[in-house]
Structures are given as structure tokens and as C-alpha cells.
Amino acid sequence: MEEIVFHHTLPIQLRFNDVDKFGHVNNTVYFSFYDLGKTEYFGSVCPGVDWEKIGIVVVHIEANFVKQIFASDHIAVQTAVSKIGTKSFHLVQQVIDTKTNEVKCVCKSIMVTFNLERHESMPLTKEWIEAICKYEGRDLQKA
């Protein structure tokens, strides 16, 4: 399996309510970090999308929690597309400690493009595919 190179990194500010009574970031909070990363990634890579008509929905998601995150940690979420299909694509994300580059959690998702007006999946546009492949620096349809 090819190693993922992350070109997109978003610093995350930890909030008081992210930390549970055990002093670490609760595992459910990680998914909000991943949502922020996805939003920023697609806002940067595919600008000009009418998000009131076209959406991206999660059809599968899995996370491996590697190390705890504490309130004093400085973290960022990294996002990359690893494979593109006709209507779906694979997204890989990780939360890292920005001071040590230590990986805290790895998340893999399968995302589907969705027509919000018709309430059905739709093919990725040629423009999206080209923009993502250009950003990632490789042909992801053959990945």
C-alpha cells in the first residue's frame, strides 16, 4: 500500500468542552476535527461548489485511536484523498501533535457525492476529479 502524503493540514484549537473528566479529548470529539478538515480541504481544493445543491456524505468511517490528546497539546488534522471512483472517493485523515508530529488518530472514510435536490448519489464531476488529482499530485482513479 502506498504511503499517504498529506498536503492539507489544518491547525485545531482545542476547546474546554473537548476534554472529558479523565483529562483527555473524548473520542467522539475527533470526528468534529475530521469534519473541519474535510470542510477546509474541499473549500480549498474545489472552490466554487454550490454546497446547497451538491453535498458529500459519509457512507463508511473508521478511526484508530493511537495516542491520547490532552488539553495542553497542540494539534492539527491532515486530510488527503487516496482513491477516486465514479461516485465515491476514499478520504484519509489523521490528527497529529504539531510539536512532535506524533500521530494521535487515523481516520479512513468513504465519501459519496450527493445531489441535495434529488436526494440521490451522483457522479463526481470531471472538474472535481481533475482538481483533486492535481492537488494530490497523482492520478487517484488508478490508485
C-alpha atoms as an extended CHARMM CRD file, in Angstrom:
* protein
*
       143  EXT
         1         1  MET       CA              0.0000000000        0.0000000000        0.0000000000  PROA      1               0.0000000000
         2         2  GLU       CA              1.2920000000        3.4240000000       -0.9680000000  PROA      2               0.0000000000
         3         3  GLU       CA              2.1590000000        5.8080000000        1.8420000000  PROA      3               0.0000000000
         4         4  ILE       CA             -0.1420000000        8.8130000000        2.0250000000  PROA      4               0.0000000000
         5         5  VAL       CA              1.4050000000       12.2530000000        1.6310000000  PROA      5               0.0000000000
         6         6  PHE       CA             -0.6640000000       14.9380000000        3.3240000000  PROA      6               0.0000000000
         7         7  HSD       CA             -0.6770000000       18.2660000000        1.5010000000  PROA      7               0.0000000000
         8         8  HSD       CA             -3.5010000000       19.7040000000        3.6110000000  PROA      8               0.0000000000
         9         9  THR       CA             -3.0340000000       20.4810000000        7.3100000000  PROA      9               0.0000000000
        10        10  LEU       CA             -5.4760000000       22.4320000000        9.4670000000  PROA      10              0.0000000000
        11        11  PRO       CA             -4.4410000000       23.5380000000       12.9740000000  PROA      11              0.0000000000
        12        12  ILE       CA             -7.1470000000       22.7880000000       15.5470000000  PROA      12              0.0000000000
        13        13  GLN       CA             -7.8430000000       24.8930000000       18.6200000000  PROA      13              0.0000000000
        14        14  LEU       CA             -8.8980000000       22.6620000000       21.4840000000  PROA      14              0.0000000000
        15        15  ARG       CA            -11.9300000000       23.8850000000       23.3900000000  PROA      15              0.0000000000
        16        16  PHE       CA            -12.7110000000       23.4680000000       27.0770000000  PROA      16              0.0000000000
        17        17  ASN       CA            -15.6350000000       21.1400000000       26.3010000000  PROA      17              0.0000000000
        18        18  ASP       CA            -13.4450000000       18.8530000000       24.1260000000  PROA      18              0.0000000000
        19        19  VAL       CA            -11.8030000000       17.4650000000       27.2580000000  PROA      19              0.0000000000
        20        20  ASP       CA            -13.5820000000       14.8900000000       29.4130000000  PROA      20              0.0000000000
        21        21  LYS       CA            -13.2980000000       14.2000000000       33.1490000000  PROA      21              0.0000000000
        22        22  PHE       CA            -10.2870000000       11.9550000000       32.5030000000  PROA      22              0.0000000000
        23        23  GLY       CA             -8.2890000000       14.9370000000       31.2420000000  PROA      23              0.0000000000
        24        24  HSD       CA             -8.0530000000       13.9080000000       27.6010000000  PROA      24              0.0000000000
        25        25  VAL       CA            -10.0030000000       14.7320000000       24.4560000000  PROA      25              0.0000000000
        26        26  ASN       CA            -13.0500000000       12.4980000000       24.2580000000  PROA      26              0.0000000000
        27        27  ASN       CA            -13.0200000000       10.0620000000       21.3300000000  PROA      27              0.0000000000
        28        28  THR       CA            -16.3040000000       11.4340000000       19.9390000000  PROA      28              0.0000000000
        29        29  VAL       CA            -14.7120000000       14.8710000000       19.5060000000  PROA      29              0.0000000000
        30        30  TYR       CA            -12.1720000000       13.5880000000       16.9830000000  PROA      30              0.0000000000
        31        31  PHE       CA            -14.9280000000       13.3020000000       14.3840000000  PROA      31              0.0000000000
        32        32  SER       CA            -15.6260000000       17.0350000000       14.6420000000  PROA      32              0.0000000000
        33        33  PHE       CA            -11.9090000000       17.6100000000       13.9450000000  PROA      33              0.0000000000
        34        34  TYR       CA            -12.1970000000       15.4150000000       10.8570000000  PROA      34              0.0000000000
        35        35  ASP       CA            -15.2970000000       17.3250000000        9.7120000000  PROA      35              0.0000000000
        36        36  LEU       CA            -13.3890000000       20.6110000000        9.9880000000  PROA      36              0.0000000000
        37        37  GLY       CA            -10.5410000000       19.1160000000        7.9590000000  PROA      37              0.0000000000
        38        38  LYS       CA            -12.9230000000       17.8830000000        5.2310000000  PROA      38              0.0000000000
        39        39  THR       CA            -14.6470000000       21.2570000000        5.0130000000  PROA      39              0.0000000000
        40        40  GLU       CA            -11.3850000000       23.1680000000        4.6790000000  PROA      40              0.0000000000
        41        41  TYR       CA             -9.9120000000       20.6200000000        2.2510000000  PROA      41              0.0000000000
        42        42  PHE       CA            -12.8010000000       20.7850000000       -0.2150000000  PROA      42              0.0000000000
        43        43  GLY       CA            -13.1840000000       24.5340000000        0.2020000000  PROA      43              0.0000000000
        44        44  SER       CA             -9.5430000000       24.8850000000       -0.8510000000  PROA      44              0.0000000000
        45        45  VAL       CA             -9.3120000000       22.1690000000       -3.4960000000  PROA      45              0.0000000000
        46        46  CYS       CA            -12.7450000000       22.5170000000       -5.1510000000  PROA      46              0.0000000000
        47        47  PRO       CA            -13.7320000000       26.1880000000       -4.7970000000  PROA      47              0.0000000000
        48        48  GLY       CA            -16.9250000000       27.4800000000       -6.3450000000  PROA      48              0.0000000000
        49        49  VAL       CA            -19.0640000000       24.4430000000       -5.4760000000  PROA      49              0.0000000000
        50        50  ASP       CA            -22.7230000000       25.2070000000       -4.7810000000  PROA      50              0.0000000000
        51        51  TRP       CA            -22.9920000000       23.3650000000       -1.4650000000  PROA      51              0.0000000000
        52        52  GLU       CA            -26.7630000000       23.9510000000       -1.4380000000  PROA      52              0.0000000000
        53        53  LYS       CA            -27.0960000000       21.6560000000       -4.4650000000  PROA      53              0.0000000000
        54        54  ILE       CA            -24.1480000000       19.2810000000       -4.1350000000  PROA      54              0.0000000000
        55        55  GLY       CA            -23.0860000000       17.5400000000       -0.9710000000  PROA      55              0.0000000000
        56        56  ILE       CA            -20.5910000000       14.9880000000        0.2210000000  PROA      56              0.0000000000
        57        57  VAL       CA            -21.8920000000       12.3080000000        2.5530000000  PROA      57              0.0000000000
        58        58  VAL       CA            -20.0550000000        9.7620000000        4.6630000000  PROA      58              0.0000000000
        59        59  VAL       CA            -21.0780000000        6.1780000000        3.8580000000  PROA      59              0.0000000000
        60        60  HSD       CA            -18.3350000000        4.4830000000        5.8930000000  PROA      60              0.0000000000
        61        61  ILE       CA            -15.9770000000        5.7550000000        8.5590000000  PROA      61              0.0000000000
        62        62  GLU       CA            -13.4510000000        4.0980000000       10.8420000000  PROA      62              0.0000000000
        63        63  ALA       CA            -10.9530000000        5.5060000000       13.2990000000  PROA      63              0.0000000000
        64        64  ASN       CA             -7.9270000000        4.0810000000       15.0510000000  PROA      64              0.0000000000
        65        65  PHE       CA             -7.1000000000        5.9330000000       18.2370000000  PROA      65              0.0000000000
        66        66  VAL       CA             -3.3290000000        5.7290000000       18.5960000000  PROA      66              0.0000000000
        67        67  LYS       CA             -2.4360000000        8.1460000000       21.4330000000  PROA      67              0.0000000000
        68        68  GLN       CA             -4.3760000000       10.3420000000       23.8220000000  PROA      68              0.0000000000
        69        69  ILE       CA             -4.7560000000       14.0590000000       23.2150000000  PROA      69              0.0000000000
        70        70  PHE       CA             -4.5620000000       16.2570000000       26.3020000000  PROA      70              0.0000000000
        71        71  ALA       CA             -5.8780000000       19.8140000000       26.7290000000  PROA      71              0.0000000000
        72        72  SER       CA             -2.3450000000       21.2620000000       26.5820000000  PROA      72              0.0000000000
        73        73  ASP       CA             -1.4730000000       19.5470000000       23.2610000000  PROA      73              0.0000000000
        74        74  HSD       CA             -1.1430000000       21.4660000000       20.0020000000  PROA      74              0.0000000000
        75        75  ILE       CA             -2.8140000000       19.5010000000       17.2360000000  PROA      75              0.0000000000
        76        76  ALA       CA             -3.7410000000       19.6370000000       13.5810000000  PROA      76              0.0000000000
        77        77  VAL       CA             -5.8290000000       17.4820000000       11.2740000000  PROA      77              0.0000000000
        78        78  GLN       CA             -4.3180000000       16.3630000000        7.9800000000  PROA      78              0.0000000000
        79        79  THR       CA             -6.5070000000       15.3530000000        5.0400000000  PROA      79              0.0000000000
        80        80  ALA       CA             -5.8610000000       13.5530000000        1.7500000000  PROA      80              0.0000000000
        81        81  VAL       CA             -7.8960000000       11.7730000000       -0.8970000000  PROA      81              0.0000000000
        82        82  SER       CA             -6.3540000000        8.3690000000       -1.5750000000  PROA      82              0.0000000000
        83        83  LYS       CA             -8.6470000000        6.9450000000       -4.2740000000  PROA      83              0.0000000000
        84        84  ILE       CA            -11.4050000000        8.1830000000       -6.5830000000  PROA      84              0.0000000000
        85        85  GLY       CA            -14.2400000000        6.1030000000       -8.0210000000  PROA      85              0.0000000000
        86        86  THR       CA            -17.2200000000        7.1170000000      -10.1410000000  PROA      86              0.0000000000
        87        87  LYS       CA            -19.4490000000        8.4370000000       -7.3420000000  PROA      87              0.0000000000
        88        88  SER       CA            -17.2320000000        7.9340000000       -4.3140000000  PROA      88              0.0000000000
        89        89  PHE       CA            -13.7580000000        8.6070000000       -3.0390000000  PROA      89              0.0000000000
        90        90  HSD       CA            -11.6050000000        7.4490000000       -0.1470000000  PROA      90              0.0000000000
        91        91  LEU       CA            -10.5010000000       10.0280000000        2.3720000000  PROA      91              0.0000000000
        92        92  VAL       CA             -7.6330000000        9.5170000000        4.8150000000  PROA      92              0.0000000000
        93        93  GLN       CA             -7.1920000000       11.8570000000        7.7450000000  PROA      93              0.0000000000
        94        94  GLN       CA             -5.0270000000       11.9610000000       10.8200000000  PROA      94              0.0000000000
        95        95  VAL       CA             -4.7120000000       14.1090000000       13.8950000000  PROA      95              0.0000000000
        96        96  ILE       CA             -1.1070000000       14.9350000000       14.7520000000  PROA      96              0.0000000000
        97        97  ASP       CA              0.7210000000       16.7260000000       17.5230000000  PROA      97              0.0000000000
        98        98  THR       CA              2.1680000000       19.7450000000       15.7220000000  PROA      98              0.0000000000
        99        99  LYS       CA              5.2090000000       19.9540000000       18.0060000000  PROA      99              0.0000000000
       100       100  THR       CA              6.2910000000       16.3020000000       17.7150000000  PROA      100             0.0000000000
       101       101  ASN       CA              4.4590000000       15.1640000000       14.5120000000  PROA      101             0.0000000000
       102       102  GLU       CA              3.2400000000       12.2070000000       16.5740000000  PROA      102             0.0000000000
       103       103  VAL       CA              0.0930000000       10.6590000000       15.0960000000  PROA      103             0.0000000000
       104       104  LYS       CA             -2.7680000000       10.6660000000       17.5970000000  PROA      104             0.0000000000
       105       105  CYS       CA             -5.5440000000        9.1270000000       15.4970000000  PROA      105             0.0000000000
       106       106  VAL       CA             -6.0780000000        7.9020000000       11.9300000000  PROA      106             0.0000000000
       107       107  CYS       CA             -9.4540000000        8.0370000000       10.1900000000  PROA      107             0.0000000000
       108       108  LYS       CA            -10.4910000000        6.4600000000        6.8970000000  PROA      108             0.0000000000
       109       109  SER       CA            -13.7690000000        7.3800000000        5.2320000000  PROA      109             0.0000000000
       110       110  ILE       CA            -15.6270000000        6.5470000000        2.0750000000  PROA      110             0.0000000000
       111       111  MET       CA            -17.4510000000        9.6060000000        0.8380000000  PROA      111             0.0000000000
       112       112  VAL       CA            -20.1550000000        9.8310000000       -1.8360000000  PROA      112             0.0000000000
       113       113  THR       CA            -21.1030000000       12.9000000000       -3.8430000000  PROA      113             0.0000000000
       114       114  PHE       CA            -24.7710000000       13.6210000000       -3.3710000000  PROA      114             0.0000000000
       115       115  ASN       CA            -27.3480000000       15.6620000000       -5.2690000000  PROA      115             0.0000000000
       116       116  LEU       CA            -29.1630000000       17.5110000000       -2.4800000000  PROA      116             0.0000000000
       117       117  GLU       CA            -32.0870000000       18.4920000000       -4.7090000000  PROA      117             0.0000000000
       118       118  ARG       CA            -32.8100000000       14.9530000000       -5.9480000000  PROA      118             0.0000000000
       119       119  HSD       CA            -31.6780000000       13.1980000000       -2.7510000000  PROA      119             0.0000000000
       120       120  GLU       CA            -29.5120000000       10.7000000000       -4.6100000000  PROA      120             0.0000000000
       121       121  SER       CA            -25.8630000000        9.9490000000       -5.2470000000  PROA      121             0.0000000000
       122       122  MET       CA            -24.2550000000       11.4690000000       -8.3020000000  PROA      122             0.0000000000
       123       123  PRO       CA            -21.0300000000       11.0100000000      -10.2620000000  PROA      123             0.0000000000
       124       124  LEU       CA            -18.0690000000       13.1640000000       -9.3300000000  PROA      124             0.0000000000
       125       125  THR       CA            -17.6350000000       15.9050000000      -11.8800000000  PROA      125             0.0000000000
       126       126  LYS       CA            -14.6440000000       15.9470000000      -14.1930000000  PROA      126             0.0000000000
       127       127  GLU       CA            -13.6440000000       19.2740000000      -12.6150000000  PROA      127             0.0000000000
       128       128  TRP       CA            -13.6090000000       17.7850000000       -9.1010000000  PROA      128             0.0000000000
       129       129  ILE       CA            -11.5920000000       14.7730000000      -10.2140000000  PROA      129             0.0000000000
       130       130  GLU       CA             -9.0450000000       16.9380000000      -12.0200000000  PROA      130             0.0000000000
       131       131  ALA       CA             -8.7750000000       19.4140000000       -9.1200000000  PROA      131             0.0000000000
       132       132  ILE       CA             -8.2920000000       16.6780000000       -6.5120000000  PROA      132             0.0000000000
       133       133  CYS       CA             -5.7570000000       14.7490000000       -8.6170000000  PROA      133             0.0000000000
       134       134  LYS       CA             -3.8170000000       17.9460000000       -9.3100000000  PROA      134             0.0000000000
       135       135  TYR       CA             -3.7990000000       18.8660000000       -5.6110000000  PROA      135             0.0000000000
       136       136  GLU       CA             -2.7390000000       15.3670000000       -4.5380000000  PROA      136             0.0000000000
       137       137  GLY       CA             -0.1310000000       15.2110000000       -7.3140000000  PROA      137             0.0000000000
       138       138  ARG       CA             -1.2100000000       11.8760000000       -8.7900000000  PROA      138             0.0000000000
       139       139  ASP       CA             -3.9560000000       10.0410000000      -10.6920000000  PROA      139             0.0000000000
       140       140  LEU       CA             -6.2670000000        8.7530000000       -7.9740000000  PROA      140             0.0000000000
       141       141  GLN       CA             -8.6090000000        6.9030000000      -10.3340000000  PROA      141             0.0000000000
       142       142  LYS       CA             -5.9230000000        4.2660000000      -10.7900000000  PROA      142             0.0000000000
       143       143  ALA       CA             -4.9760000000        4.1450000000       -7.0980000000  PROA      143             0.0000000000
